[in-house]
Coordinates of C-alpha atoms and ligand atoms in Angstrom, one line a residue:
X630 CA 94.6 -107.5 6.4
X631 CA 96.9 -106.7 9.2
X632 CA 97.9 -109.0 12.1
X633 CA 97.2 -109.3 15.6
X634 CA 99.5 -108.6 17.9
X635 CA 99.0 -111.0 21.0
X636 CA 100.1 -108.8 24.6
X637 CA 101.2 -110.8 27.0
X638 CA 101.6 -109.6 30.2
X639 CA 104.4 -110.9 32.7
X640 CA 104.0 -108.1 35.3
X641 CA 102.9 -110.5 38.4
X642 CA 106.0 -113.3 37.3
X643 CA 108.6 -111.3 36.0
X644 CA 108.0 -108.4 37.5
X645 CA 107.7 -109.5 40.6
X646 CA 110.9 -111.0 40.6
X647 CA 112.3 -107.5 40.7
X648 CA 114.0 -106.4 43.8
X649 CA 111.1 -105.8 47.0
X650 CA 108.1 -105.8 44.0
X651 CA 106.7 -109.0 45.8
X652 CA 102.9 -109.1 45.5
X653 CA 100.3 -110.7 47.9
X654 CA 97.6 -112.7 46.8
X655 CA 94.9 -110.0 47.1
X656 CA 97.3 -107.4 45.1
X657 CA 97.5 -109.9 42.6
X658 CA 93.8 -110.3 41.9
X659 CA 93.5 -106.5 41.4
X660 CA 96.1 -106.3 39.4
X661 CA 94.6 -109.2 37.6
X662 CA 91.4 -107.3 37.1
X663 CA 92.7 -104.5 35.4
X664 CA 94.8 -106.2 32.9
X665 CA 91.6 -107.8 31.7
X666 CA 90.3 -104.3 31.4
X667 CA 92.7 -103.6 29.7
X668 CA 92.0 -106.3 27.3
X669 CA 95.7 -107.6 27.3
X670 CA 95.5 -111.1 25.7
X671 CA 97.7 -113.3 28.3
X672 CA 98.3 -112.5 31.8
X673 CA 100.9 -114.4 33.1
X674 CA 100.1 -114.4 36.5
X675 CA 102.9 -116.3 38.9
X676 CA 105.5 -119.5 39.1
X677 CA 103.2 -122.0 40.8
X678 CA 105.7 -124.4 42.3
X679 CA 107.3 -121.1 43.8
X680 CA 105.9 -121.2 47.0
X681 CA 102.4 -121.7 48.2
X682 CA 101.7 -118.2 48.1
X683 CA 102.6 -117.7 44.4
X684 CA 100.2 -120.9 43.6
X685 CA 97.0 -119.5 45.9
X686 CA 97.4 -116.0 44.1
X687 CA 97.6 -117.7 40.0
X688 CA 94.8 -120.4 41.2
X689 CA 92.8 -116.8 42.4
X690 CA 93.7 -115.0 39.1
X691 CA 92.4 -118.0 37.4
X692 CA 89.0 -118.1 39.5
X693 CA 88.1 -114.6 38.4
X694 CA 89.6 -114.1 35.2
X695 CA 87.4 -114.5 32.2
X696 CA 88.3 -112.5 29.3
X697 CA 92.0 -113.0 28.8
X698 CA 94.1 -116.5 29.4
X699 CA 95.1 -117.0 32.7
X700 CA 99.2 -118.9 32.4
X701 CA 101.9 -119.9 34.9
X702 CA 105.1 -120.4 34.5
X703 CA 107.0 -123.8 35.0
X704 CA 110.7 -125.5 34.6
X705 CA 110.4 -128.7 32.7
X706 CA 110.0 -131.1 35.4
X707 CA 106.7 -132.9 35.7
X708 CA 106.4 -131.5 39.5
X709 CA 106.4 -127.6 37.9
X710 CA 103.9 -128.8 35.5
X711 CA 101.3 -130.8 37.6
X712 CA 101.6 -127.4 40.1
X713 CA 100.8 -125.1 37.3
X714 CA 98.2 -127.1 35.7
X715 CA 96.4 -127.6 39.2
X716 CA 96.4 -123.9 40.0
X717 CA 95.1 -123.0 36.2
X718 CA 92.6 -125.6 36.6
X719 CA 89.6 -122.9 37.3
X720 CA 90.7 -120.8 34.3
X721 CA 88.4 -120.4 31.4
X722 CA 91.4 -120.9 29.4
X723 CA 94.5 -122.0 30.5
X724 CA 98.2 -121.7 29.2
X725 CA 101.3 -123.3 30.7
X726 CA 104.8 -121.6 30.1
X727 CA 107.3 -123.7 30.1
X728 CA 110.9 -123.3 29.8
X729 CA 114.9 -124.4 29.9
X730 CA 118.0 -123.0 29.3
X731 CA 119.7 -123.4 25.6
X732 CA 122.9 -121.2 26.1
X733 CA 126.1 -123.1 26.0
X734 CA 127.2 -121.2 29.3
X735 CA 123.4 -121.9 30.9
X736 CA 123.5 -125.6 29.5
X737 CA 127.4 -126.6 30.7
X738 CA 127.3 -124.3 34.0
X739 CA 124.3 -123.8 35.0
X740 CA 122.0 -127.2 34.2
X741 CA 124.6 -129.3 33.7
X742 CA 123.0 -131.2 30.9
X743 CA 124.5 -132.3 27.4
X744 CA 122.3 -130.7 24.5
X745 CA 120.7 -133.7 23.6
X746 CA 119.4 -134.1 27.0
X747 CA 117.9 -130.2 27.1
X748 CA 116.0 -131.3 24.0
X749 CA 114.4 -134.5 25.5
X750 CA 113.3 -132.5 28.9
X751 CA 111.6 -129.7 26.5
X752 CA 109.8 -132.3 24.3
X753 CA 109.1 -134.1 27.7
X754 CA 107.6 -130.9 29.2
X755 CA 105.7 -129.9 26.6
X756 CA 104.2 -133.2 26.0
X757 CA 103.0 -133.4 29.7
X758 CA 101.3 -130.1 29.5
X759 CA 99.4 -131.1 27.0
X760 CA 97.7 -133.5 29.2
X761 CA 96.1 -130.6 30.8
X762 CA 95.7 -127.8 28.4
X763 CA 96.2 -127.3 24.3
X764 CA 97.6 -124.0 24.7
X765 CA 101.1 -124.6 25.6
X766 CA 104.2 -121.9 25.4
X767 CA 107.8 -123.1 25.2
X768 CA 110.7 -121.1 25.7
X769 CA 114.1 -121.7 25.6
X770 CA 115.8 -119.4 28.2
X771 CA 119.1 -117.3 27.3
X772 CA 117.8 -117.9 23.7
X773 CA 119.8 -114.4 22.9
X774 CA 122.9 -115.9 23.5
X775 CA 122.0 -119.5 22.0
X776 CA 123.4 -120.9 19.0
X777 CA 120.4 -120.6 16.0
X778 CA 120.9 -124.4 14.7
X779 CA 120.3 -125.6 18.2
X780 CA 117.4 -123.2 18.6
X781 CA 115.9 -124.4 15.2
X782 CA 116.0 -127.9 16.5
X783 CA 114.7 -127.5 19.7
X784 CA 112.1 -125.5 18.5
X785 CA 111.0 -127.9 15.6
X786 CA 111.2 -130.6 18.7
X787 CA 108.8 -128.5 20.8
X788 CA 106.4 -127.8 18.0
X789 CA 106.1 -131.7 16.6
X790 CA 105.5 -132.0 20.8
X791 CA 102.4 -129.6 20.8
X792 CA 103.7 -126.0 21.7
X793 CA 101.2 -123.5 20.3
X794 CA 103.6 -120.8 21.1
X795 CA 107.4 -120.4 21.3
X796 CA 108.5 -117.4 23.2
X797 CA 112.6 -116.4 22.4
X798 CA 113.5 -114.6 25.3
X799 CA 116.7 -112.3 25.7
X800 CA 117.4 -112.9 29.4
X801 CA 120.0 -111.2 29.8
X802 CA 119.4 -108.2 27.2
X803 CA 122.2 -108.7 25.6
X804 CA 120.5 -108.4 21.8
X805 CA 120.7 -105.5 19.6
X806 CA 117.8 -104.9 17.6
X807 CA 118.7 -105.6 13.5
X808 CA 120.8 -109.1 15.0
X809 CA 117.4 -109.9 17.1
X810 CA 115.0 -109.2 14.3
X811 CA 117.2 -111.3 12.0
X812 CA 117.0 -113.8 14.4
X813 CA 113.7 -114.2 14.5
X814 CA 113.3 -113.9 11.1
X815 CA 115.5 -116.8 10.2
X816 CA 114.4 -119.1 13.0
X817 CA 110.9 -118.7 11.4
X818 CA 112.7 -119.6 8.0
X819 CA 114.4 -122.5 9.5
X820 CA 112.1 -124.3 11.5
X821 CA 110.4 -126.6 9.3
X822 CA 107.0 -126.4 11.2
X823 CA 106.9 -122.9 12.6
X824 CA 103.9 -122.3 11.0
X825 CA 102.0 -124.4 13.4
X826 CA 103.1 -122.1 15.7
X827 CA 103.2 -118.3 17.2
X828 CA 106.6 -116.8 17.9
X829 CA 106.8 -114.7 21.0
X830 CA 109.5 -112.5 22.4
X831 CA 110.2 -111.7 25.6
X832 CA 113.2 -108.7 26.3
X833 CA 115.1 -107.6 28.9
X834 CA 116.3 -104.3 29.3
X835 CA 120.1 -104.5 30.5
X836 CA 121.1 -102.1 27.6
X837 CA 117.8 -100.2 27.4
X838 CA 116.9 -102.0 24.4
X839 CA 114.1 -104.1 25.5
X840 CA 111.3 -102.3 23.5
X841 CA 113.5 -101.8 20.4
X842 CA 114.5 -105.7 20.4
X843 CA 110.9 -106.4 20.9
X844 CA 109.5 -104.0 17.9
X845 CA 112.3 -105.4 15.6
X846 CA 111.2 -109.1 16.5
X847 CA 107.3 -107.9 15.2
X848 CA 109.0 -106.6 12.3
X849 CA 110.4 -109.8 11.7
X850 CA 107.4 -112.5 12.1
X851 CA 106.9 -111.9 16.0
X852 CA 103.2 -112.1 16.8
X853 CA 103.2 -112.0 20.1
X854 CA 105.6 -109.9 22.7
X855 CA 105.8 -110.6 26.3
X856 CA 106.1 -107.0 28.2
X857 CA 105.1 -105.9 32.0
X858 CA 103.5 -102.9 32.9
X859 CA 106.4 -99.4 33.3
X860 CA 108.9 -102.1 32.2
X861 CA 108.9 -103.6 36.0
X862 CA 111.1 -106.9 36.0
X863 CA 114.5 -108.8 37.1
X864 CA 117.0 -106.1 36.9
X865 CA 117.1 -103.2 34.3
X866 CA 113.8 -104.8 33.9
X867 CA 111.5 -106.3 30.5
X868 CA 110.1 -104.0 27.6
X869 CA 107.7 -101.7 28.9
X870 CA 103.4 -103.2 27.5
X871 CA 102.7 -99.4 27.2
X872 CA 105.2 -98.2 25.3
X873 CA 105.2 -101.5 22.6
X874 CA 101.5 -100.8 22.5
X875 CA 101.6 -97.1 21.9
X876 CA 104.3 -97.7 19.3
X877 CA 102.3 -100.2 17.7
X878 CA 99.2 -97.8 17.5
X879 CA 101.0 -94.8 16.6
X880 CA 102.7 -96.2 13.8
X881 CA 100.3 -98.1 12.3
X882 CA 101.5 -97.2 9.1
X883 CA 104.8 -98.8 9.4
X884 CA 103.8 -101.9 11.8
X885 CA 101.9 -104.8 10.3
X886 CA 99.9 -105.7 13.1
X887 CA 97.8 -104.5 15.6
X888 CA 96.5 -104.8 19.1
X889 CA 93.1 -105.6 21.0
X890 CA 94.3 -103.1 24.2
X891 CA 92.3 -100.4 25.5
X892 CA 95.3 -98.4 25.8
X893 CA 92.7 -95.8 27.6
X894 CA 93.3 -98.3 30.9
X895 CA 96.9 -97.6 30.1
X896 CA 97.9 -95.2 33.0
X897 CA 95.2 -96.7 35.4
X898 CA 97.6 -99.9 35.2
X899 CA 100.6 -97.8 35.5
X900 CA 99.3 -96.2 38.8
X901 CA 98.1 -99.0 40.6
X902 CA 101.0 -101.4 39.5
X903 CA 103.4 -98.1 41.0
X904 CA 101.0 -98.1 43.7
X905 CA 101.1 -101.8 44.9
X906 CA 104.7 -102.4 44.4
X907 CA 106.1 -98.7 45.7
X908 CA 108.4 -98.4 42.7
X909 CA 107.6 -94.8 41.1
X910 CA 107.5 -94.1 37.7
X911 CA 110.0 -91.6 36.6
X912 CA 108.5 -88.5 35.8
X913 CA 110.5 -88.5 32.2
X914 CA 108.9 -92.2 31.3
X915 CA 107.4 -92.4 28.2
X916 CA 103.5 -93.0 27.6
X917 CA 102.8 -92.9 32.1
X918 CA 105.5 -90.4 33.2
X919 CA 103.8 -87.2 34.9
X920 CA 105.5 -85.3 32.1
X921 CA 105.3 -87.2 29.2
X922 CA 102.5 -84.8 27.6
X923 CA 103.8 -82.1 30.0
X924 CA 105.4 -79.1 27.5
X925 CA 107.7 -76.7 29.4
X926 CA 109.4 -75.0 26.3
X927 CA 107.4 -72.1 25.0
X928 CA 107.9 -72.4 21.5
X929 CA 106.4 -75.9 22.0
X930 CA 103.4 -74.8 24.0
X931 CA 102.6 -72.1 21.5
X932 CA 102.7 -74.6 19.1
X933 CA 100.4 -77.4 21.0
X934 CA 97.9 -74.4 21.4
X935 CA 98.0 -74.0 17.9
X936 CA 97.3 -77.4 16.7
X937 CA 98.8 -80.5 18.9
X938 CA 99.6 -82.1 16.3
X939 CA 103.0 -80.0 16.0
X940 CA 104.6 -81.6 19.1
X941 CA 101.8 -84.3 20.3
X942 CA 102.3 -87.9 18.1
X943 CA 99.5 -89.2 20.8
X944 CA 96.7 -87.8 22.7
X945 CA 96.9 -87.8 26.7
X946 CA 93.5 -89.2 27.3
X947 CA 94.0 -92.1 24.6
X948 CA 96.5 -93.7 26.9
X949 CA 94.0 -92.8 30.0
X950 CA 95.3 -89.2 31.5
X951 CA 92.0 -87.3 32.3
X952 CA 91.9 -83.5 31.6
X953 CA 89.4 -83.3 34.6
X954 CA 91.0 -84.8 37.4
X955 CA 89.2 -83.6 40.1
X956 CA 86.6 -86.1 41.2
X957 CA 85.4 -86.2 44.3
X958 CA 85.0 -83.6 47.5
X959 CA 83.9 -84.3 50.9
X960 CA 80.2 -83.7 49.8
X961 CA 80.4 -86.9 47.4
X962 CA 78.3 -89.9 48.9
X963 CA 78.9 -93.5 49.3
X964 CA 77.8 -94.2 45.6
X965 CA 79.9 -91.8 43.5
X966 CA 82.8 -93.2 45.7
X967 CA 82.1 -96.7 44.3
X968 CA 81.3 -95.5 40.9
X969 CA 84.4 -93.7 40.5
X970 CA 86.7 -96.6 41.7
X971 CA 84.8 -98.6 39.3
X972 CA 86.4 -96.5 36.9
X973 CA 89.8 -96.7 37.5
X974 CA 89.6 -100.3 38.0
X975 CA 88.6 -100.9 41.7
X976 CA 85.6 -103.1 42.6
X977 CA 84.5 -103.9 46.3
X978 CA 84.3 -107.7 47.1
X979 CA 82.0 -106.9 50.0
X980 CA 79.7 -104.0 51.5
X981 CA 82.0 -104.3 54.5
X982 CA 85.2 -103.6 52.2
X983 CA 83.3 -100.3 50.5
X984 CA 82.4 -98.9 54.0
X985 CA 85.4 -99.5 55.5
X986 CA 86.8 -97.6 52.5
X987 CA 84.1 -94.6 52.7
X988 CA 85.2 -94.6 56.4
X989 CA 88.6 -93.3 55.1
X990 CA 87.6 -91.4 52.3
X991 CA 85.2 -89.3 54.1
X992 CA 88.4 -88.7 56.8
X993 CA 90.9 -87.8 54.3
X994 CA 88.2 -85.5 52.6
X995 CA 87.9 -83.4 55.8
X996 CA 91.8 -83.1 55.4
X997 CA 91.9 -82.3 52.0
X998 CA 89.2 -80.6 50.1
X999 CA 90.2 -81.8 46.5
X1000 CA 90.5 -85.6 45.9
X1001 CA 92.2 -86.6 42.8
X1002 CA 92.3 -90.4 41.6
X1003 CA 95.7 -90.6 42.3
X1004 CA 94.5 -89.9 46.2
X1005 CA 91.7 -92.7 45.2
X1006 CA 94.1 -95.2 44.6
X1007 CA 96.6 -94.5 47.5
X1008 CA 93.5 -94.8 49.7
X1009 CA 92.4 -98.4 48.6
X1010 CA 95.6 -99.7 48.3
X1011 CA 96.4 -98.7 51.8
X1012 CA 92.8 -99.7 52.9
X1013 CA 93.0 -103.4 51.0
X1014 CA 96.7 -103.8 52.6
X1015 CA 95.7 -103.2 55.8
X1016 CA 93.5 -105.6 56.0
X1017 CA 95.5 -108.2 55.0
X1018 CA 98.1 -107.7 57.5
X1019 CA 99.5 -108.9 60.9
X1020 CA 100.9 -105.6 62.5
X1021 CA 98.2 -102.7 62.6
X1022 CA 98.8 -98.7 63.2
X1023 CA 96.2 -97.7 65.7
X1024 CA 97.2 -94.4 66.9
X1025 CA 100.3 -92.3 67.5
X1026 CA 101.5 -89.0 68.8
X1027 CA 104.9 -87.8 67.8
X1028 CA 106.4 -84.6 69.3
X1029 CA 108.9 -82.2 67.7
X1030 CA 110.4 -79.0 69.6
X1031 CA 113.2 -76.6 68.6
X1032 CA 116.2 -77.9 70.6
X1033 CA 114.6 -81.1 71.8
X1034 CA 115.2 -84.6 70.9
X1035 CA 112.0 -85.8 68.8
X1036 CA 109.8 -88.3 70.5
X1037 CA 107.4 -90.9 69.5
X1038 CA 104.5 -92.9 71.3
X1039 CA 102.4 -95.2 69.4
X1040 CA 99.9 -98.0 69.7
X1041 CA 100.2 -101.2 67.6
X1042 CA 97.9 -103.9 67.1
X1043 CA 99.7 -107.1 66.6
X1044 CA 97.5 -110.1 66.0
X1045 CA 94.4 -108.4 67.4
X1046 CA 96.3 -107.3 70.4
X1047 CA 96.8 -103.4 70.9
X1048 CA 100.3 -102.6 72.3
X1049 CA 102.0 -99.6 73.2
X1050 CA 105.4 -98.2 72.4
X1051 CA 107.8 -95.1 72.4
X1052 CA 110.6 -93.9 71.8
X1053 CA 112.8 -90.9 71.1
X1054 CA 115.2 -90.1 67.8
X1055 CA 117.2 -88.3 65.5
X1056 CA 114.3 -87.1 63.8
X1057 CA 110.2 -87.9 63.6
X1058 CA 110.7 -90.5 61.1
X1059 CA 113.7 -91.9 62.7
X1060 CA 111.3 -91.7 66.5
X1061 CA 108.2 -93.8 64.8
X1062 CA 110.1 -96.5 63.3
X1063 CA 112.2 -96.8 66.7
X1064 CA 109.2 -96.9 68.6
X1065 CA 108.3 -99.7 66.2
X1066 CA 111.0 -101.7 66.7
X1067 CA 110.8 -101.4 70.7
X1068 CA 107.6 -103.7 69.8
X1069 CA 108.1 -106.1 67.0
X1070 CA 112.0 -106.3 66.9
X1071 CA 111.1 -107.3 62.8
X1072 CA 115.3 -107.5 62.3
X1073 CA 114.5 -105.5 59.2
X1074 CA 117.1 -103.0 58.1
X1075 CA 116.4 -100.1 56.3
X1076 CA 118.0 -99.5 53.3
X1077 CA 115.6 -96.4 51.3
X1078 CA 113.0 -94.1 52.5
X1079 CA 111.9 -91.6 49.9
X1080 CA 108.9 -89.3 50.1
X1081 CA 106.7 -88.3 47.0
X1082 CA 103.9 -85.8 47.0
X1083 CA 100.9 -87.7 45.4
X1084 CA 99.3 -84.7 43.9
X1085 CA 100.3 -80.9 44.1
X1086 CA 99.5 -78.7 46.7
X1087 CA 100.7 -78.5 50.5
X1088 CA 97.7 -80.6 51.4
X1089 CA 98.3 -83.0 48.9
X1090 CA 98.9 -86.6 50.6
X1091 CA 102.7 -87.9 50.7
X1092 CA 103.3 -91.2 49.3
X1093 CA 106.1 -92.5 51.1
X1094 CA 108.7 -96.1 50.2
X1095 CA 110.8 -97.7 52.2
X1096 CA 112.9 -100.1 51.3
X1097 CA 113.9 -103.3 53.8
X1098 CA 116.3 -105.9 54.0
X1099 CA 115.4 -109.2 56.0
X1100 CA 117.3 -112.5 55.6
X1101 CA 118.7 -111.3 52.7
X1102 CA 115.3 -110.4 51.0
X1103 CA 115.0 -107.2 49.9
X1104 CA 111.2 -105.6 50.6
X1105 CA 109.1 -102.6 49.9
X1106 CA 106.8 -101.3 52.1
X1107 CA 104.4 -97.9 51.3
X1108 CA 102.3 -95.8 52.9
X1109 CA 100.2 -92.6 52.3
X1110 CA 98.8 -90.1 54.3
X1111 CA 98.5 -86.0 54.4
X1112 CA 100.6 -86.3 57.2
X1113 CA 104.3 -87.4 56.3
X1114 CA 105.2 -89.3 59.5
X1115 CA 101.7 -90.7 59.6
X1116 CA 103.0 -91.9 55.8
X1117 CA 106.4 -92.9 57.0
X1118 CA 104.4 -95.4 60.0
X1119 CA 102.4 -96.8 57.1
X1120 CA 104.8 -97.6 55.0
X1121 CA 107.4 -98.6 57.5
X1122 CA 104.8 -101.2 59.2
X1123 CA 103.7 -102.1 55.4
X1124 CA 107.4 -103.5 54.9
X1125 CA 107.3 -105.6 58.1
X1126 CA 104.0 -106.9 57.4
X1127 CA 105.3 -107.9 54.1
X1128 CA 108.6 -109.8 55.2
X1129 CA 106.7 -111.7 57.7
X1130 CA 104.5 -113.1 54.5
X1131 CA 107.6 -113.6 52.5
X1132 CA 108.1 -117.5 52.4
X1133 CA 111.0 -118.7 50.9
X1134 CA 110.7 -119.1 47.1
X1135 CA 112.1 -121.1 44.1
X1136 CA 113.5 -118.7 41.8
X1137 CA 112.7 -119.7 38.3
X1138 CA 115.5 -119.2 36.8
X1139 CA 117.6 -121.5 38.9
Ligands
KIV807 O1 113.9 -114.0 30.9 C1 113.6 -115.2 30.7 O2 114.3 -116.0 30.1 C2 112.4 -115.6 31.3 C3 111.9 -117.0 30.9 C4 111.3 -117.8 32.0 C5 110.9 -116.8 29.8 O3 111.8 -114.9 32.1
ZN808 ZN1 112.4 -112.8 31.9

């Protein structure tokens, strides 16, 4: 009998702690939603103590969350642990992760704690966790760069304390896959009780090794893998859920354990996680790239035409890319609307929500005939954002002439109040976000702007990122519309929106 393969997903912890991928609390539960969809076993949804935004949004994800375990994240103090447990405490079922440092470097520099000190506070942690939940996950950070008899003693420490799982995580992706796999392998040896207990990896990808350290871990005891959704997280970011999963599934002749994914939510979760944090997916990423079943070369079309099989090792639609992606035209009513965004993973919270929506929908349908999901998403995302947020685009004019300097007038609403502004620039783009500034003066300074076209066609909408930094926090903001400078206000206003929410956070790993 083959294994399972527990997924846990870190996308709303560790992937938010990438660069400007903050999420609100609302963003959160949708993304939320669709993991359970997707049927991923953990979903690791914040770092309660953080700030009081991260605990509202995991105390959210735990109120709606019924099929897959809701966990947060905690250091070994008894404060993390209370915070976590108290925002799990709606969860059907409830794991707390916690965690220390077990490198020499992390130990000497960072905690500044003797070894035998490290293994008390782990032991400690693990046993107060237990007060609130059995399901208790124990990792000892920089593990990658630990030395394996300290490992194997903390981790026998941990288990006699309760931990159900033990999670090795390469922080700083430093492992190469045969050394990681042998790790693992001889820490399960070594530890005397590691049968009472699930190992777990969790991979960075400074090297680009993330998903290879991760598969080479399963090969070696690893039942569970802790991956985010396009490989979003701290840096080079962790291993990418889709591409474990698909590797599991494809070569199930070689792997000894499988998954309980529907890997047909696969690309849904790609979009909307690309979607609410504004970082694309490169077009050459494996599984959710635009071209990762795309064939250019003829040989290798003739060939798919043939039989797919010569160059296909997975089908499109298995990992969620429809064949028929047109879905809805400016004929379709109120109810295929909500039945179609039921499919790709968006449910209304209220009537007000859905006809607020429809309101939109039915606009951008008079602009563009053809509505694609991708155009479904951009819509909600920028209909849910908006209302969530402080400054509001109302209306705006922008003027461009041959020879003339561009100009922009626009109306905010700020708090409820409706304020006008203008202001002239190097360009459209450049116009709108000075006429911005004339009215909120957000000290936010710009650091990306990029445009993407969200399907293809010159009607298709533009997707556009920008990139802020405020205080030192870097911040995305993004924004679609048919009309780019429309898109560019969006996303632009988007970014402010967000640094205003941005409260100061603890940053795990410190
Ligand atoms: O990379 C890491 O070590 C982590 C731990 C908190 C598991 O994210
Ligand atoms: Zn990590």
């Amino acid at each position: 009998m083959t294994d399972k393969l527990i997924i846990f997903d870190t996308t709303m912890r560790d992937g938010e702690q990438s660069p400007g991928a903050s999420m609100t609390r609302g963003e959160k539960m949708r993304i939320a939603k669709a993991l359970e969809k997707l049927r991923v076993d953990v979903i690791e949804a914040g770092f309660p103590i953080a700030s009081g935004g991260d605990f509202e949004a995991v105390r959210s994800v735990a109120e709606i969350i019924k099929e897959s375990t809701v966990c947060g994240l905690a250091r070994t103090g008894y404060a993390d642990i209370d915070a976590a447990a108290e925002a799990l405490k709606p969860a059907r079922s409830a794991r707390i992760h916690t965690f220390i440092a077990t490198s020499p470097i992390h130990m000497e520099r960072k905690l500044k704690m003797e070894p035998d000190e490290v293994v008390e506070a782990a032991v400690k942690a693990v046993k107060r966790a237990k007060k609130y939940t059995d399901d208790v996950e124990f990792s000892p950070e920089d593990a990658g760069r630990s030395e394996l008899d300290f490992l194997c003693r903390i981790i026998e420490a941990v288990i006699s304390a309760g931990a159900t799982t033990i999670n090795i995580p390469d922080t700083v992706g430093y492992s190469i896959p045969t050394q990681f796999g042998e790790t693992i392998g001889n820490i399960i040896e070594r530890v005397p009780n590691s049968d009472k207990a699930v190992f777990s990896v969790h991979c960075h990808n400074d090297l680009g090794l993330a998903v290879a350290n991760s598969l080479a871990a399963v090969m070696n005891g690893a039942r569970q893998v802790e991956c985010t959704i396009n490989g979003l997280g701290e840096r080079a970011g962790n291993a990418a859920l889709e591409e474990i999963v698909m590797a599991v599934q494809t070569r199930k002749d070689y792997f000894p354990c499988t998954t309980d994914l529907d890997t047909t939510e696969i690309v849904n979760c790609s979009k909307l996680v690309s979607n609410v944090t504004g970082f694309p997916v490169q077009p050459n990423k494996a599984v959710v790239g635009a071209n990762a079943f795309a064939h250019e070369a003829g040989i290798h079309q003739d060939g798919v035409i043939k039989s797919r099989e010569t160059y296909e090792i997975m089908r499109a639609q298995d990992v969620g890319w429809s064949t028929n992606r047109l879905v809805l035209g400016k004929h379709s009513g109120r109810n295929a609307f909500r039945t179609r965004l039921k499919e790709i993973g968006f449910e209304f919270a209220s009537e007000e929500e859905l006809n607020s929506a429809f309101t939109q929908f039915k606009e951008l349908a008079d602009k563009k005939h053809e509505i694609y999901d991708e155009d479904l998403q951009a819509l909600v995302t920028d209909n849910m954002q908006g209302q969530e947020e402080k400054i509001k685009l109302v209306s705006m004019r922008v003027v461009m002439e041959t020879g003339e300097t561009p100009m922009a007038e626009l109306t905010l609403s700020i708090d409820g109040e409706e304020t006008p502004g203008r202001s002239e620039g190097d360009g459209p783009v450049d116009a709108v976000f000075k006429a911005i500034e004339t009215l909120v003066s957000s000290g936010c300074d710009l650091q990306l702007f990029s445009v993407n076209n969200i399907t293809g066609g010159t009607d298709s909408q533009g997707e556009v990122t920008v990139r802020v930094n405020k205080d030192g926090h870097v911040i995305n903001g993004r924004g679609a519309d048919t009309d780019i400078v429309t898109a560019s206000a969006k996303a632009y206003i988007n970014a402010i929106n967000r640094a205003y929410s941005i409260s100061s956070k603890i940053h795990p790993q410190v």
